[in-house]
CSV table of C-alpha atoms and ligand atoms in Angstrom, one decimal:
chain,number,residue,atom,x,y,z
A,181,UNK,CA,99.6,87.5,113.4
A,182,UNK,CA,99.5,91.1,111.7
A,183,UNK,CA,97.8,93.8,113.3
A,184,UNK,CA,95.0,95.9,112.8
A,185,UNK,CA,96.0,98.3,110.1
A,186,UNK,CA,94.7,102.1,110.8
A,187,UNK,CA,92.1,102.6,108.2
A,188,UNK,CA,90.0,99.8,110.1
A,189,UNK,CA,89.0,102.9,112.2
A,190,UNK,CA,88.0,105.1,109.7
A,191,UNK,CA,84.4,106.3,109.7
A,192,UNK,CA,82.2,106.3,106.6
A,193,UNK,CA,82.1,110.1,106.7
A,194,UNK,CA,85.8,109.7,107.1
A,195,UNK,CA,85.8,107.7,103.7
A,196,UNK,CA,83.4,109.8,101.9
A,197,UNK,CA,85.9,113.3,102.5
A,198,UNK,CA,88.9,111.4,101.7
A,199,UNK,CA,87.2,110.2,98.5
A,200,UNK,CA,86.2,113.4,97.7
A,201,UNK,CA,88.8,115.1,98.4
A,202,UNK,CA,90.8,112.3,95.9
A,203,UNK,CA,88.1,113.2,93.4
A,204,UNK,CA,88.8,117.3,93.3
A,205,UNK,CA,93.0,116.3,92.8
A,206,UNK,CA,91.3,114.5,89.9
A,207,UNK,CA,89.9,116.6,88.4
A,208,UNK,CA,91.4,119.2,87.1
A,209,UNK,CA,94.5,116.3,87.7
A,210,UNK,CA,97.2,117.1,90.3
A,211,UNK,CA,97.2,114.0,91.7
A,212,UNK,CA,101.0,113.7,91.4
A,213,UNK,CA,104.3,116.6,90.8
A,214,UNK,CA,103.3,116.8,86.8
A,215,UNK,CA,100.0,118.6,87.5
A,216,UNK,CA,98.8,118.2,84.0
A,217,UNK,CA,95.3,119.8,84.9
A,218,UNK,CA,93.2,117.1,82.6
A,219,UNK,CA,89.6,115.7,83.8
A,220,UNK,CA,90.5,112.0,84.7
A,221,UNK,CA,86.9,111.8,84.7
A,222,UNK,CA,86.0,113.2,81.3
A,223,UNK,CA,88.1,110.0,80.0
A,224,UNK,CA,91.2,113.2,79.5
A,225,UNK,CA,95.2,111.5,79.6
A,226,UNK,CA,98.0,113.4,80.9
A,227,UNK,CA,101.5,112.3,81.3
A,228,UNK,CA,100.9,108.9,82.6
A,229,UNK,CA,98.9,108.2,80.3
A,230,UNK,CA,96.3,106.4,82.6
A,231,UNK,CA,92.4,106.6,81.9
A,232,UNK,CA,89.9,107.6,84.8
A,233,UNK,CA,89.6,104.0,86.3
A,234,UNK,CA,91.6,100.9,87.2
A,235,UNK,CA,93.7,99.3,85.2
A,236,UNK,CA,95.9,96.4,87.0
A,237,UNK,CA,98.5,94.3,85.8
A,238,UNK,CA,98.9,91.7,88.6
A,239,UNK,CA,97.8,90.3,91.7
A,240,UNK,CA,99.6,87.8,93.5
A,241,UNK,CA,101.0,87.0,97.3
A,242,UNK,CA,104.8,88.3,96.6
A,243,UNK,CA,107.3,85.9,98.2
A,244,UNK,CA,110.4,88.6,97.1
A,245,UNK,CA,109.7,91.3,98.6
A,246,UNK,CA,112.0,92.7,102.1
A,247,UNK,CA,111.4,90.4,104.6
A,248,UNK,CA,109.1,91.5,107.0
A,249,UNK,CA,107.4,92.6,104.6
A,250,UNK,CA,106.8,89.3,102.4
A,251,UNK,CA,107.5,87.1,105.8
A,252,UNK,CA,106.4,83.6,105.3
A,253,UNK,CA,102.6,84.3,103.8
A,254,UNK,CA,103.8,86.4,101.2
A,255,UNK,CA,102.9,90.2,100.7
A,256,UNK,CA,99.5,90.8,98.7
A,257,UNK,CA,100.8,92.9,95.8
A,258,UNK,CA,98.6,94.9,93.0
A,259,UNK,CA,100.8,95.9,90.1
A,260,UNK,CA,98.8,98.8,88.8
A,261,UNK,CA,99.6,99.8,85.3
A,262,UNK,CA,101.2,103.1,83.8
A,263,UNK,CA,103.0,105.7,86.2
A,264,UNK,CA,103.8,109.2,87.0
A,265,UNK,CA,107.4,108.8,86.8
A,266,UNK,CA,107.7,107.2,83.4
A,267,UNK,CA,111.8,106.4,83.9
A,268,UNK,CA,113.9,105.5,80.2
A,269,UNK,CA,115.3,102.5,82.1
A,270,UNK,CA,112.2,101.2,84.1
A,271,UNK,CA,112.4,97.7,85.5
A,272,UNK,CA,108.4,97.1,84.6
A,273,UNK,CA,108.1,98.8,81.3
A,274,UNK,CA,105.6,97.0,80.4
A,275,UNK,CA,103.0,98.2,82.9
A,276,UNK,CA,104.4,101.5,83.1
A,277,UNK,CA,105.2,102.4,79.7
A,278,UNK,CA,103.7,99.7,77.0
A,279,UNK,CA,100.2,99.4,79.5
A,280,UNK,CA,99.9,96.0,80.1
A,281,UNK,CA,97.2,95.4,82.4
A,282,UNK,CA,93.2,95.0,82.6
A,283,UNK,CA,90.4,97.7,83.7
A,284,UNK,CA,88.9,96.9,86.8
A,285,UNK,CA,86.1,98.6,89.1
A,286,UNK,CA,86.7,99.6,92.4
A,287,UNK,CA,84.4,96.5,94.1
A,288,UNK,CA,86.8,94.0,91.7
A,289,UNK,CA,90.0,94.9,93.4
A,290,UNK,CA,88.0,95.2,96.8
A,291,UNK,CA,87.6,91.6,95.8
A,292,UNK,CA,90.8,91.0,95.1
A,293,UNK,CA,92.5,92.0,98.6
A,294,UNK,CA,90.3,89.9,100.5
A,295,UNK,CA,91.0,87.0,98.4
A,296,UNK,CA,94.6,88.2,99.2
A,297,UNK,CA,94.0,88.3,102.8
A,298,UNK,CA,92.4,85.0,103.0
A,299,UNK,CA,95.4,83.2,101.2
A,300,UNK,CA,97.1,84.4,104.6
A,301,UNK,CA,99.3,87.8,103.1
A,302,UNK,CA,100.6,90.2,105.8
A,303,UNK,CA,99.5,93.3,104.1
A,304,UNK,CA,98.2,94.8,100.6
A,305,UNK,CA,101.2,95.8,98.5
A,306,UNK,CA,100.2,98.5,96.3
A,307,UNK,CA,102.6,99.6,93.3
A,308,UNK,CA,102.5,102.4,91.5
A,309,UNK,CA,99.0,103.7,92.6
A,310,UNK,CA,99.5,106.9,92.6
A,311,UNK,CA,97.7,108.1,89.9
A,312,UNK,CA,94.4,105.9,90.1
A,313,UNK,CA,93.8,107.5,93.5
A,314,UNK,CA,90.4,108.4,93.5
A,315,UNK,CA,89.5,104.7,92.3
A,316,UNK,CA,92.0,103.0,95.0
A,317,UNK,CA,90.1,104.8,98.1
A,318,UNK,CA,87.1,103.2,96.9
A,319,UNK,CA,88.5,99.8,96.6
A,320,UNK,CA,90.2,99.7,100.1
A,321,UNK,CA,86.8,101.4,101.5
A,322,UNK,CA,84.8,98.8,100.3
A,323,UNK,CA,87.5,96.0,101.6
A,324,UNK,CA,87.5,97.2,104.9
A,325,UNK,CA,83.6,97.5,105.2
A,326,UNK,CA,83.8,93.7,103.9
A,327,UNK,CA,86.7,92.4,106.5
A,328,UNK,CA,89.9,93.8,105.1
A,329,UNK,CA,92.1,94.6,108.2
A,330,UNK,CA,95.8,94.3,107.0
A,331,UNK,CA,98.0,96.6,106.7
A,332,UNK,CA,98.5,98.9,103.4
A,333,UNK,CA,101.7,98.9,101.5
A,334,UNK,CA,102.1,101.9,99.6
A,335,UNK,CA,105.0,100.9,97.1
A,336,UNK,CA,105.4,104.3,95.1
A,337,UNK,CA,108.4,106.0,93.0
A,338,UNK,CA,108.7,108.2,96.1
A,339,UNK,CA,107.5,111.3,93.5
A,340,UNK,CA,104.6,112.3,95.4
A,341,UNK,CA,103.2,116.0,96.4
A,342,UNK,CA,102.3,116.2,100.3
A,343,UNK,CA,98.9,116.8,99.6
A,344,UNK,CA,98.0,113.4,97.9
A,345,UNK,CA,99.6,111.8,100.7
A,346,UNK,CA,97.8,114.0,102.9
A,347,UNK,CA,94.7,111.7,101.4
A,348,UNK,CA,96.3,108.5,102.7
A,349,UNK,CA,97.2,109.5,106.3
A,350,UNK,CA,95.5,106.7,108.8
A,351,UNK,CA,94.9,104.5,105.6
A,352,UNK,CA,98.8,103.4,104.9
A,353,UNK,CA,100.2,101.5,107.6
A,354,UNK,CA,103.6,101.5,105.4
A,355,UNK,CA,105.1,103.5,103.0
A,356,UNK,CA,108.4,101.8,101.0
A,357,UNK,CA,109.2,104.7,98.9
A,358,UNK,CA,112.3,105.1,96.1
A,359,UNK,CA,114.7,107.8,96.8
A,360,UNK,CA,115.8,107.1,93.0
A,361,UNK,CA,118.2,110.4,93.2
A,362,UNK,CA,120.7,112.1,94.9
A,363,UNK,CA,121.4,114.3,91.6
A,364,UNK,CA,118.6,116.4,89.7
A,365,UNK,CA,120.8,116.3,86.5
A,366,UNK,CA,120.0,112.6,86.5
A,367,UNK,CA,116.4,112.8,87.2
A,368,UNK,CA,115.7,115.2,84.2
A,369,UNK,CA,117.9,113.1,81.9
A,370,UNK,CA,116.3,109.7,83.1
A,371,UNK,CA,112.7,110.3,84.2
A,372,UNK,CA,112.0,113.8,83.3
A,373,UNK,CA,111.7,115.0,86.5
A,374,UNK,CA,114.3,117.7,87.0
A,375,UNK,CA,112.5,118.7,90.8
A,376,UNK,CA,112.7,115.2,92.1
A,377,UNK,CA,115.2,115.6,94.9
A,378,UNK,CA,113.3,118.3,96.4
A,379,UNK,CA,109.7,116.7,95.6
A,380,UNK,CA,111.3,113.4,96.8
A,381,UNK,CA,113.0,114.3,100.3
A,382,UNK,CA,109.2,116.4,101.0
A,383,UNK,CA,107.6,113.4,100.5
A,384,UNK,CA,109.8,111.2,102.3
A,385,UNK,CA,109.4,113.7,105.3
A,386,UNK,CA,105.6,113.8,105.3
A,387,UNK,CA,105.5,109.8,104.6
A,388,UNK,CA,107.9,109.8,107.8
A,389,UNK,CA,105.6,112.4,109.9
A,390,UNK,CA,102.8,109.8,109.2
A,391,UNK,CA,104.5,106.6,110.3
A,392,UNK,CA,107.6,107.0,111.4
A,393,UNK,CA,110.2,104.6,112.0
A,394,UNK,CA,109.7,100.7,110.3
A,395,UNK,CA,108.1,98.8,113.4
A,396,UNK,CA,108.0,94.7,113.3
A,397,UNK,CA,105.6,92.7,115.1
A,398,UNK,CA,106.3,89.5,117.4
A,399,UNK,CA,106.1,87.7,114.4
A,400,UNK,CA,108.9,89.9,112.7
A,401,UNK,CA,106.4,91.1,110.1
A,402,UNK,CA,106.2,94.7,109.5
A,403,UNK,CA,103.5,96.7,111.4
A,404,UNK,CA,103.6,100.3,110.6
A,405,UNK,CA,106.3,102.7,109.3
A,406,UNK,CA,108.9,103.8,106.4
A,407,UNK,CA,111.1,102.1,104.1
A,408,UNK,CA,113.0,103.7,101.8
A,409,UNK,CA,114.0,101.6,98.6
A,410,UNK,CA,117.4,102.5,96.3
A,411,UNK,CA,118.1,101.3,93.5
A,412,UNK,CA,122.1,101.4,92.6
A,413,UNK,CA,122.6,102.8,88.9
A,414,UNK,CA,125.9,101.7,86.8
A,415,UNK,CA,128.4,104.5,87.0
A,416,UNK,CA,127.3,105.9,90.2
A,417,UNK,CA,124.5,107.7,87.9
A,418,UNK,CA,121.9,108.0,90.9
A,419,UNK,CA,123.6,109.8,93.4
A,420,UNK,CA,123.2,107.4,95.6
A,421,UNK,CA,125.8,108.9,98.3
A,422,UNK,CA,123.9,111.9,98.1
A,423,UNK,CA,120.9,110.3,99.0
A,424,UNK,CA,122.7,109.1,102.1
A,425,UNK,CA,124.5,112.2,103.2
A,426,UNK,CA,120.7,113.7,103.1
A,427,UNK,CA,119.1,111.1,105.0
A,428,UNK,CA,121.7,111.1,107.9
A,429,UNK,CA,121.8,114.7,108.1
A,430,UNK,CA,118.0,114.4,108.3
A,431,UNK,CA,117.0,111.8,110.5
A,432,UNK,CA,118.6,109.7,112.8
A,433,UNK,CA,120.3,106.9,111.0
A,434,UNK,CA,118.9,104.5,113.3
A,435,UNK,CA,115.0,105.2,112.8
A,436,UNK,CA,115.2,104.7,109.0
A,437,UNK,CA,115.1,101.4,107.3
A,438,UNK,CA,116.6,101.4,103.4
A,439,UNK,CA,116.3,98.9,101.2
A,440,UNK,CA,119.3,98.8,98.5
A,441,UNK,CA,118.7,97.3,95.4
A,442,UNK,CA,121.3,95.5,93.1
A,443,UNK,CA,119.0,94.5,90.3
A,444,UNK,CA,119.2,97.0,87.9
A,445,UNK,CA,118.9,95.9,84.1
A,446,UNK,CA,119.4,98.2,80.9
A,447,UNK,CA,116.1,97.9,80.1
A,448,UNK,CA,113.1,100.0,77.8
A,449,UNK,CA,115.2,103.0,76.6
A,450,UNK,CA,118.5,102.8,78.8
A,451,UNK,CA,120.7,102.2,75.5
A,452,UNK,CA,119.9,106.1,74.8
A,453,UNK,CA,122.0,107.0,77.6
A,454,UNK,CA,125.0,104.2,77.0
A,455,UNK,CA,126.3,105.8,80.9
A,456,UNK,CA,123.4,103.3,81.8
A,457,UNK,CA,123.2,100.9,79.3
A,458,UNK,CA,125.1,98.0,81.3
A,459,UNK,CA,124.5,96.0,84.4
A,460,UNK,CA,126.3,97.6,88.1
A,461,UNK,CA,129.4,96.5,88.8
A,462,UNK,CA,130.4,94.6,91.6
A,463,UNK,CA,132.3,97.3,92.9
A,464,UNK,CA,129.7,99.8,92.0
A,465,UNK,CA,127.4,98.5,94.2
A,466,UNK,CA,129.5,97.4,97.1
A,467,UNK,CA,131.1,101.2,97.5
A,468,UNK,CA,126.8,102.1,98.0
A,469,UNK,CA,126.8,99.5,100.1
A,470,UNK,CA,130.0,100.6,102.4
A,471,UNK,CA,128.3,103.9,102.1
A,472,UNK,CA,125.2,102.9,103.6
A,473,UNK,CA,126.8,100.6,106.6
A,474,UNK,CA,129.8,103.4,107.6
A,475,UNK,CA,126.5,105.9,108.1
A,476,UNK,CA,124.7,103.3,110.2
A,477,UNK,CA,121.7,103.1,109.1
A,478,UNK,CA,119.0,99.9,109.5
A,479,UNK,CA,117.6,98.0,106.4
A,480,UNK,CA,117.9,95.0,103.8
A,481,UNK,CA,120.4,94.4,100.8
A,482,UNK,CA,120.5,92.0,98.0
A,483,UNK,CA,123.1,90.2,97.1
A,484,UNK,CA,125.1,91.1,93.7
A,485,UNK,CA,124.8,88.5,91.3
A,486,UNK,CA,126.6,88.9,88.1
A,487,UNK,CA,124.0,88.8,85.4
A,488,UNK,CA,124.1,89.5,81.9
A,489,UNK,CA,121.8,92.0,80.4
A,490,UNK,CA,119.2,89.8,78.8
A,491,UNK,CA,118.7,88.4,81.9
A,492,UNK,CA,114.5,88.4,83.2
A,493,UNK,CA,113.9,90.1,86.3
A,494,UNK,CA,112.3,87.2,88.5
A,495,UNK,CA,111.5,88.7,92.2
A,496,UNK,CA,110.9,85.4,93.7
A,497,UNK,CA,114.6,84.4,93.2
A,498,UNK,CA,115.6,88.0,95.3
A,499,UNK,CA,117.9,87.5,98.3
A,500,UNK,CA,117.7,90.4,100.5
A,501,UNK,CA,119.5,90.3,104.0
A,502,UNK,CA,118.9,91.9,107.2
A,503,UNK,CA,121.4,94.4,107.8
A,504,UNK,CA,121.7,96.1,111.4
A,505,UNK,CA,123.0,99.8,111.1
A,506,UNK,CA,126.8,100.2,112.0
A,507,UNK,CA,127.8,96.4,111.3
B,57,SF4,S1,98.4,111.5,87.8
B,57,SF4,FE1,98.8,111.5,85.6
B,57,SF4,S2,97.3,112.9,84.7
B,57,SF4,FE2,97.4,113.3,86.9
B,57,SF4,S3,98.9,114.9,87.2
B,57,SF4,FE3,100.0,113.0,87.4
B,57,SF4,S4,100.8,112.4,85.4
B,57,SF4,FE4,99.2,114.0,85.1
């Protein structure tokens, strides 16, 4: 069985100043790097585009995700729509970019991860949350106060400021960030976001201070800790050894857990860069992959599968491996 995740022991006075603490980053918003400075509450938009409450895509127990994090129950995943990020070549466009998705109140999506838990998921998977913040605390306060106890899965782009994580300290039990670049050129040209690496590798540190290294239970299900997520770009346009070569001169190799992706699709607006506007190549993504055993780290990769480009991303069919640093 799964444990008790940490925000089972929060107070309600501990709730109440993490909520309102949420609610000043609101308001003016600097919930995330862009810092637009709009009143989420007064119905304002900033970069993301997202309105001042919920606004989910889906909810279902995720059978695709790394494996002690899906294990055999499935991981309890809330797509939230829009993001901070806002990439030309996002996998989910259409929560992130075209919307997709319904409002909900806080007490509905409270509602919704117990009916998780009770269908027997490990944790709550939360993607892309970032920016309804304020709302979130509310939903997973009211959860716990009604029986929640898994663990929190705070699946984010990994472009977070230390102080909004600072708000989730003792309420995620696991962070599975993306490290998306090793290269700032690429993160202005693909995401506007020319201060990634250096927003990125803070928040990766802090999310690391919080949790520290990926811990399984008996059961082989993931209890508490980090898990970085990289997704391989064609042409070797994310930097990806870079992102290596920072994380082993930064922790040791053996205490982080990285999840490489092989999926990538030229989706949304990737034909405006035609560097990108292709699948990964086999040998693309297997010199990541030598990259990532030779520097010994721990973590999961998929297999390649040659795919065309009209092919539909379908997470259940992901095979991701087990992959013990220095094989
Ligand atoms: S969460 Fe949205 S509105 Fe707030 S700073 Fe970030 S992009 Fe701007």
């Amino acid at each position: 069985m799964s444990g008790q995740a940490s925000y089972t022991y929060l107070t309600a006075d501990d709730w109440d100043a993490r909520i309102r603490d949420a609610d000043r980053l609101a308001a003016p918003c600097r919930l995330c790097p862009r810092r637009c400075g709009v009143s989420r509450f007064a119905e304002e938009r900033g970069f993301c585009n997202a309105p001042g409450e919920l606004v989910v895509s889906s909810v279902f127990p995720h059978h695709g995700e790394e494996p002690p994090i899906s294990g055999s129950g499935g991981s309890g995943t809330v797509f939230f729509t829009y993001c901070t990020l806002q990439c030309i070549f996002c996998q989910n466009f259409q929560l992130s970019h075209h919307a997709e998705g319904v409002r909900i109140t806080p007490a509905d999506l409270a509602g919704k991860m117990l009916g998780l838990q009770s269908q027997g998921c490990h944790n709550i998977n939360l993607v892309t949350a970032t920016h309804f913040l304020p709302w979130l605390l509310r939903a997973v306060r009211d959860a716990s106060a009604s029986g929640l106890s898994v663990p929190i899965v705070y699946n984010c782009s990994g472009y977070e400021l230390p102080e909004t994580l600072a708000l989730l300290a003792g309420i995620v039990d696991i962070y599975l960030p993306d490290m998306k670049y090793g290269d700032d050129a690429a993160a202005s040209r693909y995401s506007a976001a020319g201060d990634y690496l250096t927003v990125n590798r803070a928040a990766i540190r802090e999310m690391f201070r919080q949790v520290g290294p990926l811990r399984m239970g008996d059961d082989g299900i993931a209890q508490r800790g980090l898990c970085i997520r990289h997704l391989v770009l064609p042409g070797g346009g994310a930097g990806s050894a870079g992102i290596l070569d920072y994380l082993k001169s930064t922790f040791d190799p053996q205490d982080l857990h990285i999840s490489l992706m092989a999926q990538y699709r030229p989706l949304f607006r990737a034909a405006e860069c035609p560097e990108i506007n292709r699948t990964v190549t086999f040998d693309e993504y297997d010199s990541v992959r030598r990259c990532f055993i030779d520097r010994g780290f721990n973590g999961f990769y998929q297999e390649f599968e040659e795919l065309d480009a009209s092919f539909v991303i379908d997470f259940s069919k992901r095979k991701t491996e087990r992959l013990q640093g220095g094989e």
